[in-house]
Amino acid sequence: MPPRIGGDSRAANRDGAVTPPRSSEEPAAPTLLYLSESDVRAAFTADVAHASQHAAFIALGRGEALLPARLLLPGRGDDVAFCYAARAEASAPAVSKFGSVHAGNVDAGLPAVHALVTVLDPTTGVPTCVMAGTTLTTRRTAAASAVAMEALWSPDSSGRDDVRVADGAGVGARDGTGVHVAIVGSGVQAEAHAHALCAVGGEHTVGRIRLAARDRASADELVARWHTTRPEGAPDMELVDTVEQACADADVIAVCTTSTTPVLEATWVRDGALVISVGSFSAERSEVPSDLVAQARVVVDDRETALADNGCVVAALMAGVLETGSVETLGEVLVRDAARADDDDAERHVWNDDSSNNGVTNHGAADSDAGAHGERRPRVTLYASVGIGLQDAAAAVAVQEAAQRAGVGTPLPL
């Protein structure tokens, strides 16, 4: 029977059956927001990145985050595909990142890491956003390192008289005061770390950056690019010949390589320094030597992940110079510091109301921390990062929200 024409607005299917028109009250078909790399770069500013990573590790430290083990899928040679999934809490959006690491891409002028990130609505589970994951991964990693610098290093650690900068100082201090930073490597993480660390400011204002890298041509390009793209007020980047020269008197050393063997020596690292390692993301890669790990307070992004997959940690455990019980997490440190700050505020309130204290401060919590490692007195701090799905989850939600506020991205029908 042919479809009816005229007075009936209903439509007929192939079998001639007539279906009623769609009600105006039916929900609209869901749309998916697509964010390209350029969209993510516009939305994922230094401030957004830093705030997202601080929130991520606080959630992890409080035990609120849901973080299953990552999935690794080996390929040819050293190539590997990976999949992360996480959510900041049970009611937060679920986020998954699927991507790969192909070191040979660098020779072809391509990033070594590619990924796509998917965000699901926390109520319906409907996909709400898909975004390119390369910039997100790069910037969230560096932002987490900046959070670690704030939490794990202070001017009191340096032993230098000129490290402190005046209140209200900008993102950098070109007169040489402030934090002395060494960066090892010349890839995307090296550049991202320079930007992220310089964005912190305050008592962590960067006053000097020295760069050392095996690939001199790539390092020259990075220094030239930094001259035109660095944040306002940030210092020049000085390229030196050796890693030892870069580390000389450095307060913070960011090791951003893909090396399978250590690229620095323990004797090059000054007492009180913070060493950040982001390149030992598998058990076979160890860019920091075990004798330095043995002298360090070791802080990781996630304990279970680090004990299995962080090459620096795994090597030190196998060498017998590190105990699993001494490994801290960044989330634990942030939560403990926040609680201590609340306690200090409460104590100050009590002292203001009770003159019997005579203004004497009780530092019992700090004193007990000093003995947390027992007889093992660390002379440096190591933040060893593998990268975890919770970082991607926090970053992706922050990027989606920022993009929606700015009207960035392309809506697509599902």
Short mmCIF file of C-alpha atoms in Angstrom, two decimals:
data_model
loop_
_atom_site.label_atom_id
_atom_site.label_comp_id
_atom_site.label_asym_id
_atom_site.label_seq_id
_atom_site.Cartn_x
_atom_site.Cartn_y
_atom_site.Cartn_z
CA MET A 1 0.00 0.00 0.00
CA PRO A 2 1.51 3.37 -0.94
CA PRO A 3 2.07 6.03 1.71
CA ARG A 4 -0.90 8.28 2.37
CA ILE A 5 -0.60 11.82 1.15
CA GLY A 6 -2.51 14.81 2.36
CA GLY A 7 -4.56 15.06 5.52
CA ASP A 8 -2.52 12.63 7.66
CA SER A 9 0.87 13.91 8.85
CA ARG A 10 1.97 10.47 9.93
CA ALA A 11 4.76 8.72 8.01
CA ALA A 12 4.69 5.21 6.57
CA ASN A 13 7.61 2.82 6.78
CA ARG A 14 8.68 0.33 4.10
CA ASP A 15 5.99 -2.13 5.13
CA GLY A 16 3.30 0.53 4.91
CA ALA A 17 2.86 0.76 8.66
CA VAL A 18 2.15 4.26 9.84
CA THR A 19 4.11 5.75 12.74
CA PRO A 20 2.99 8.81 14.68
CA PRO A 21 5.01 12.00 14.38
CA ARG A 22 7.62 12.69 17.06
CA SER A 23 6.14 14.54 20.00
CA SER A 24 7.47 18.00 20.65
CA GLU A 25 7.95 16.89 24.26
CA GLU A 26 10.46 14.17 23.38
CA PRO A 27 14.00 15.03 24.45
CA ALA A 28 16.29 16.34 21.76
CA ALA A 29 18.90 13.99 20.42
CA PRO A 30 22.10 14.30 22.47
CA THR A 31 25.08 16.08 21.00
CA LEU A 32 28.75 15.41 21.50
CA LEU A 33 31.23 18.28 21.89
CA TYR A 34 34.40 17.67 19.89
CA LEU A 35 37.52 19.56 20.96
CA SER A 36 40.51 19.60 18.64
CA GLU A 37 44.10 20.10 19.78
CA SER A 38 43.78 23.83 19.13
CA ASP A 39 40.54 23.92 21.15
CA VAL A 40 42.23 22.14 24.05
CA ARG A 41 45.21 24.51 23.90
CA ALA A 42 42.85 27.48 24.12
CA ALA A 43 40.83 26.07 27.02
CA PHE A 44 43.54 24.33 29.05
CA THR A 45 45.43 27.35 30.32
CA ALA A 46 48.14 27.15 32.98
CA ASP A 47 45.70 28.20 35.71
CA VAL A 48 43.05 25.69 34.62
CA ALA A 49 45.64 22.92 34.38
CA HIS A 50 47.14 23.65 37.80
CA ALA A 51 43.76 23.81 39.54
CA SER A 52 42.61 20.56 37.91
CA GLN A 53 45.68 18.64 39.03
CA HIS A 54 45.61 20.00 42.57
CA ALA A 55 41.97 18.91 42.84
CA ALA A 56 42.78 15.50 41.37
CA PHE A 57 45.44 14.68 43.93
CA ILE A 58 43.36 16.02 46.81
CA ALA A 59 40.56 13.65 45.75
CA LEU A 60 43.04 10.79 45.54
CA GLY A 61 44.54 11.63 48.93
CA ARG A 62 41.11 11.68 50.55
CA GLY A 63 40.24 8.29 49.10
CA GLU A 64 37.34 9.69 47.05
CA ALA A 65 38.70 8.99 43.57
CA LEU A 66 37.98 5.84 41.59
CA LEU A 67 41.12 4.70 39.79
CA PRO A 68 41.30 1.23 38.21
CA ALA A 69 44.59 -0.13 36.90
CA ARG A 70 45.68 1.13 33.51
CA LEU A 71 45.64 -1.17 30.50
CA LEU A 72 48.81 -1.53 28.41
CA LEU A 73 48.75 -3.17 24.98
CA PRO A 74 52.25 -3.87 23.58
CA GLY A 75 52.95 -3.32 19.90
CA ARG A 76 55.98 -3.60 17.65
CA GLY A 77 59.28 -2.97 19.37
CA ASP A 78 58.83 -0.39 22.14
CA ASP A 79 55.45 0.80 20.81
CA VAL A 80 52.59 0.53 23.27
CA ALA A 81 48.92 1.45 23.36
CA PHE A 82 47.34 2.41 26.66
CA CYS A 83 43.94 2.97 28.19
CA TYR A 84 43.12 4.88 31.37
CA ALA A 85 39.75 5.32 33.07
CA ALA A 86 38.89 7.22 36.23
CA ARG A 87 36.47 9.53 37.98
CA ALA A 88 37.15 11.99 40.80
CA GLU A 89 34.29 10.55 42.88
CA ALA A 90 31.28 8.30 42.37
CA SER A 91 29.06 11.19 41.23
CA ALA A 92 31.65 12.74 38.90
CA PRO A 93 31.89 12.17 35.13
CA ALA A 94 33.67 9.00 34.06
CA VAL A 95 36.61 9.74 31.74
CA SER A 96 38.64 7.40 29.57
CA LYS A 97 41.78 8.05 27.54
CA PHE A 98 42.90 5.71 24.78
CA GLY A 99 46.18 6.35 23.04
CA SER A 100 49.66 5.17 22.19
CA VAL A 101 53.36 5.88 22.58
CA HIS A 102 55.44 5.52 19.41
CA ALA A 103 58.95 6.83 20.04
CA GLY A 104 59.78 6.54 16.34
CA ASN A 105 57.27 9.27 15.55
CA VAL A 106 59.81 11.88 16.55
CA ASP A 107 61.93 11.05 13.49
CA ALA A 108 58.85 11.61 11.33
CA GLY A 109 58.12 14.98 12.91
CA LEU A 110 55.12 13.65 14.86
CA PRO A 111 54.45 13.66 18.61
CA ALA A 112 55.44 10.42 20.31
CA VAL A 113 52.12 10.33 22.17
CA HIS A 114 48.66 10.46 20.60
CA ALA A 115 45.37 9.98 22.42
CA LEU A 116 41.64 10.62 22.46
CA VAL A 117 39.74 11.39 25.66
CA THR A 118 36.03 10.69 26.21
CA VAL A 119 33.86 12.21 28.93
CA LEU A 120 30.54 10.61 30.00
CA ASP A 121 27.60 12.34 31.63
CA PRO A 122 27.64 11.32 35.31
CA THR A 123 23.85 10.81 35.44
CA THR A 124 22.99 9.19 32.10
CA GLY A 125 26.34 7.82 30.96
CA VAL A 126 25.85 9.49 27.59
CA PRO A 127 29.13 10.62 25.99
CA THR A 128 29.22 14.41 26.22
CA CYS A 129 32.70 15.29 24.97
CA VAL A 130 35.55 13.83 22.95
CA MET A 131 38.81 15.72 22.82
CA ALA A 132 42.28 15.33 21.38
CA GLY A 133 44.55 14.11 24.15
CA THR A 134 48.10 15.11 23.25
CA THR A 135 48.05 18.66 24.63
CA LEU A 136 45.93 17.55 27.57
CA THR A 137 48.44 14.84 28.51
CA THR A 138 51.42 17.15 28.14
CA ARG A 139 50.00 20.00 30.16
CA ARG A 140 48.42 17.92 32.93
CA THR A 141 51.75 16.16 33.51
CA ALA A 142 53.65 19.43 33.81
CA ALA A 143 50.93 21.02 35.94
CA ALA A 144 51.11 18.10 38.38
CA SER A 145 54.85 18.69 38.67
CA ALA A 146 54.15 22.32 39.50
CA VAL A 147 51.73 21.19 42.21
CA ALA A 148 54.47 18.89 43.51
CA MET A 149 56.97 21.77 43.58
CA GLU A 150 54.58 23.82 45.72
CA ALA A 151 54.00 20.94 48.12
CA LEU A 152 57.48 19.42 48.33
CA TRP A 153 59.94 22.31 48.07
CA SER A 154 60.18 25.58 49.96
CA PRO A 155 62.78 28.36 50.12
CA ASP A 156 63.85 27.00 53.50
CA SER A 157 65.11 23.90 51.67
CA SER A 158 67.58 25.77 49.49
CA GLY A 159 70.28 26.99 51.82
CA ARG A 160 70.56 30.11 49.61
CA ASP A 161 70.11 33.61 50.99
CA ASP A 162 68.80 35.05 47.71
CA VAL A 163 66.08 32.52 46.96
CA ARG A 164 63.17 34.51 48.35
CA VAL A 165 61.46 37.08 46.16
CA ALA A 166 59.48 40.13 47.17
CA ASP A 167 55.77 39.77 47.82
CA GLY A 168 53.74 40.41 44.70
CA ALA A 169 56.51 39.28 42.37
CA GLY A 170 55.38 38.06 38.99
CA VAL A 171 55.83 34.66 37.40
CA GLY A 172 59.58 35.07 37.15
CA ALA A 173 62.48 36.98 38.64
CA ARG A 174 65.07 37.98 36.07
CA ASP A 175 67.54 39.30 38.65
CA GLY A 176 68.57 35.75 39.55
CA THR A 177 66.69 35.51 42.83
CA GLY A 178 63.95 32.96 43.17
CA VAL A 179 63.98 29.25 42.42
CA HIS A 180 66.86 27.87 40.35
CA VAL A 181 65.44 25.30 37.92
CA ALA A 182 67.30 22.73 35.83
CA ILE A 183 65.52 20.96 32.98
CA VAL A 184 66.94 17.80 31.44
CA GLY A 185 65.57 17.00 28.00
CA SER A 186 64.34 19.07 25.06
CA GLY A 187 61.02 17.49 24.11
CA VAL A 188 57.45 18.59 24.69
CA GLN A 189 57.59 17.77 28.40
CA ALA A 190 60.72 19.85 28.90
CA GLU A 191 59.02 22.86 27.33
CA ALA A 192 55.75 22.25 29.19
CA HIS A 193 57.59 22.03 32.51
CA ALA A 194 59.31 25.36 31.91
CA HIS A 195 55.91 27.00 31.37
CA ALA A 196 54.17 25.21 34.26
CA LEU A 197 56.89 25.86 36.84
CA CYS A 198 57.16 29.52 35.86
CA ALA A 199 53.39 29.91 36.26
CA VAL A 200 53.44 29.12 39.99
CA GLY A 201 54.88 32.38 41.34
CA GLY A 202 54.88 33.51 44.95
CA GLU A 203 57.66 31.99 47.03
CA HIS A 204 58.13 29.51 44.17
CA THR A 205 58.90 32.20 41.60
CA VAL A 206 61.44 30.87 39.13
CA GLY A 207 64.53 33.00 38.83
CA ARG A 208 66.79 30.87 36.66
CA ILE A 209 66.36 28.09 34.11
CA ARG A 210 69.21 25.98 32.79
CA LEU A 211 68.60 23.40 30.08
CA ALA A 212 70.69 20.36 29.16
CA ALA A 213 69.77 17.86 26.47
CA ARG A 214 71.38 15.13 24.39
CA ASP A 215 69.84 16.52 21.18
CA ARG A 216 71.58 19.86 20.77
CA ALA A 217 69.59 20.92 17.72
CA SER A 218 66.30 20.28 19.50
CA ALA A 219 67.56 22.14 22.56
CA ASP A 220 68.58 25.15 20.44
CA GLU A 221 65.07 25.23 18.95
CA LEU A 222 63.49 25.06 22.39
CA VAL A 223 65.61 27.95 23.70
CA ALA A 224 64.73 30.06 20.66
CA ARG A 225 61.04 29.25 21.04
CA TRP A 226 61.14 30.01 24.76
CA HIS A 227 62.49 33.49 24.02
CA THR A 228 59.23 34.36 22.21
CA THR A 229 56.67 32.25 24.10
CA ARG A 230 57.77 32.43 27.74
CA PRO A 231 55.32 33.89 30.28
CA GLU A 232 55.69 37.57 31.04
CA GLY A 233 58.48 38.13 33.55
CA ALA A 234 59.91 34.61 33.22
CA PRO A 235 63.71 34.33 33.06
CA ASP A 236 65.78 33.47 30.02
CA MET A 237 66.54 29.82 29.37
CA GLU A 238 70.27 29.10 29.42
CA LEU A 239 71.47 26.14 27.39
CA VAL A 240 74.49 24.42 28.96
CA ASP A 241 76.70 21.60 27.71
CA THR A 242 76.14 18.97 30.38
CA VAL A 243 73.51 17.80 32.83
CA GLU A 244 76.00 18.36 35.64
CA GLN A 245 76.27 22.03 34.69
CA ALA A 246 72.48 22.37 34.60
CA CYS A 247 72.12 20.79 38.04
CA ALA A 248 74.77 22.96 39.70
CA ASP A 249 73.05 24.84 42.56
CA ALA A 250 69.62 23.89 41.19
CA ASP A 251 66.75 23.90 43.66
CA VAL A 252 64.38 21.99 41.36
CA ILE A 253 65.51 19.53 38.68
CA ALA A 254 62.90 18.40 36.14
CA VAL A 255 64.04 15.26 34.32
CA CYS A 256 61.94 14.94 31.16
CA THR A 257 63.53 12.25 29.00
CA THR A 258 62.64 8.86 27.56
CA SER A 259 65.96 7.37 28.64
CA THR A 260 66.06 3.78 29.88
CA THR A 261 69.19 4.54 31.94
CA PRO A 262 69.99 7.30 34.45
CA VAL A 263 70.85 10.69 32.99
CA LEU A 264 72.18 12.33 36.16
CA GLU A 265 74.29 11.36 39.14
CA ALA A 266 73.51 11.71 42.83
CA THR A 267 76.60 13.85 43.45
CA TRP A 268 75.29 16.49 41.03
CA VAL A 269 72.19 17.14 43.18
CA ARG A 270 72.49 19.60 46.04
CA ASP A 271 71.07 18.94 49.50
CA GLY A 272 67.46 20.07 49.82
CA ALA A 273 66.74 19.88 46.10
CA LEU A 274 63.57 18.53 44.55
CA VAL A 275 64.04 16.13 41.63
CA ILE A 276 61.01 15.68 39.37
CA SER A 277 61.05 12.61 37.11
CA VAL A 278 58.32 12.14 34.48
CA GLY A 279 60.10 9.92 31.95
CA SER A 280 60.29 6.65 33.88
CA PHE A 281 56.74 5.65 32.99
CA SER A 282 57.44 1.92 32.70
CA ALA A 283 59.42 -0.56 34.75
CA GLU A 284 62.15 -0.71 32.09
CA ARG A 285 62.84 3.04 32.13
CA SER A 286 64.86 4.65 34.91
CA GLU A 287 66.18 8.15 34.27
CA VAL A 288 67.14 8.66 37.96
CA PRO A 289 69.83 6.45 39.56
CA SER A 290 69.06 4.18 42.49
CA ASP A 291 71.77 5.70 44.68
CA LEU A 292 69.93 9.04 44.44
CA VAL A 293 66.60 7.35 45.20
CA ALA A 294 68.27 5.83 48.27
CA GLN A 295 69.01 9.34 49.56
CA ALA A 296 65.56 10.74 48.78
CA ARG A 297 62.18 11.21 50.29
CA VAL A 298 60.20 9.45 47.56
CA VAL A 299 56.78 10.82 46.59
CA VAL A 300 54.76 9.32 43.73
CA ASP A 301 51.46 10.04 41.99
CA ASP A 302 49.89 6.68 42.92
CA ARG A 303 51.60 4.11 45.12
CA GLU A 304 50.28 0.94 43.49
CA THR A 305 51.04 2.22 40.00
CA ALA A 306 54.52 3.40 40.94
CA LEU A 307 55.51 0.17 42.68
CA ALA A 308 54.65 -1.75 39.51
CA ASP A 309 55.49 0.64 36.69
CA ASN A 310 57.81 3.49 37.73
CA GLY A 311 61.27 2.43 36.61
CA CYS A 312 63.10 4.57 39.19
CA VAL A 313 61.06 3.08 42.02
CA VAL A 314 61.19 -0.48 40.70
CA ALA A 315 64.98 -0.36 40.25
CA ALA A 316 65.51 1.01 43.75
CA LEU A 317 63.25 -1.66 45.26
CA MET A 318 65.13 -4.39 43.40
CA ALA A 319 68.45 -2.94 44.58
CA GLY A 320 67.23 -3.03 48.16
CA VAL A 321 67.75 0.69 48.73
CA LEU A 322 64.07 1.60 49.00
CA GLU A 323 61.28 0.18 51.16
CA THR A 324 57.69 0.23 49.97
CA GLY A 325 56.54 1.59 53.32
CA SER A 326 58.54 4.78 52.88
CA VAL A 327 56.93 5.71 49.56
CA GLU A 328 54.46 8.57 49.94
CA THR A 329 51.86 9.87 47.51
CA LEU A 330 51.38 13.46 46.45
CA GLY A 331 47.73 13.28 47.44
CA GLU A 332 48.61 12.20 50.96
CA VAL A 333 51.05 15.09 51.26
CA LEU A 334 48.51 17.65 50.05
CA VAL A 335 45.76 16.38 52.37
CA ARG A 336 48.13 16.25 55.34
CA ASP A 337 49.40 19.77 54.65
CA ALA A 338 45.84 21.08 54.33
CA ALA A 339 44.88 19.47 57.64
CA ARG A 340 47.97 20.90 59.31
CA ALA A 341 47.14 24.37 57.98
CA ASP A 342 43.63 24.04 59.44
CA ASP A 343 45.12 22.94 62.77
CA ASP A 344 47.52 25.88 62.76
CA ASP A 345 44.63 28.27 62.11
CA ALA A 346 42.68 26.73 64.97
CA GLU A 347 45.68 26.96 67.30
CA ARG A 348 46.27 30.59 66.38
CA HIS A 349 42.63 31.28 67.21
CA VAL A 350 43.08 29.60 70.60
CA TRP A 351 46.29 31.54 71.31
CA ASN A 352 44.53 34.79 70.51
CA ASP A 353 41.84 33.88 73.04
CA ASP A 354 44.17 32.41 75.69
CA SER A 355 47.25 34.38 76.69
CA SER A 356 48.51 31.48 78.82
CA ASN A 357 50.35 30.12 75.79
CA ASN A 358 52.55 33.23 75.77
CA GLY A 359 52.73 33.04 71.98
CA VAL A 360 54.63 29.76 71.99
CA THR A 361 53.90 27.64 68.91
CA ASN A 362 53.52 23.87 69.16
CA HIS A 363 55.26 22.22 66.20
CA GLY A 364 54.62 18.66 67.28
CA ALA A 365 53.18 17.60 63.91
CA ALA A 366 56.17 18.90 62.01
CA ASP A 367 58.58 17.28 64.45
CA SER A 368 56.86 13.92 64.09
CA ASP A 369 57.10 14.19 60.32
CA ALA A 370 60.82 14.69 60.58
CA GLY A 371 61.11 11.20 62.00
CA ALA A 372 58.67 9.58 59.60
CA HIS A 373 61.51 7.80 57.81
CA GLY A 374 63.03 6.45 61.00
CA GLU A 375 66.83 6.32 60.73
CA ARG A 376 66.67 7.08 57.02
CA ARG A 377 67.16 10.85 56.76
CA PRO A 378 66.55 11.95 53.16
CA ARG A 379 68.74 14.75 51.87
CA VAL A 380 66.67 15.39 48.71
CA THR A 381 63.08 14.82 47.56
CA LEU A 382 62.09 12.84 44.49
CA TYR A 383 58.69 13.23 42.84
CA ALA A 384 58.45 10.22 40.54
CA SER A 385 55.47 10.34 38.21
CA VAL A 386 54.10 7.68 35.89
CA GLY A 387 50.88 9.52 35.05
CA ILE A 388 47.48 8.24 36.14
CA GLY A 389 43.98 8.25 34.73
CA LEU A 390 42.68 10.52 37.48
CA GLN A 391 44.87 13.31 36.12
CA ASP A 392 43.22 12.90 32.73
CA ALA A 393 39.76 12.79 34.29
CA ALA A 394 40.26 16.03 36.21
CA ALA A 395 41.90 17.70 33.23
CA ALA A 396 39.23 16.62 30.73
CA VAL A 397 36.33 17.82 32.88
CA ALA A 398 38.09 21.15 33.43
CA VAL A 399 38.79 21.52 29.71
CA GLN A 400 35.19 20.70 28.78
CA GLU A 401 33.83 23.25 31.25
CA ALA A 402 36.27 25.95 30.11
CA ALA A 403 35.48 25.25 26.44
CA GLN A 404 31.75 25.46 27.06
CA ARG A 405 32.14 28.78 28.86
CA ALA A 406 34.20 30.15 25.98
CA GLY A 407 32.02 28.69 23.24
CA VAL A 408 34.92 26.63 21.91
CA GLY A 409 34.52 23.32 20.08
CA THR A 410 32.29 21.62 17.51
CA PRO A 411 28.94 20.04 18.52
CA LEU A 412 28.29 16.74 16.75
CA PRO A 413 25.10 14.63 16.73
CA LEU A 414 25.34 11.24 18.40
#
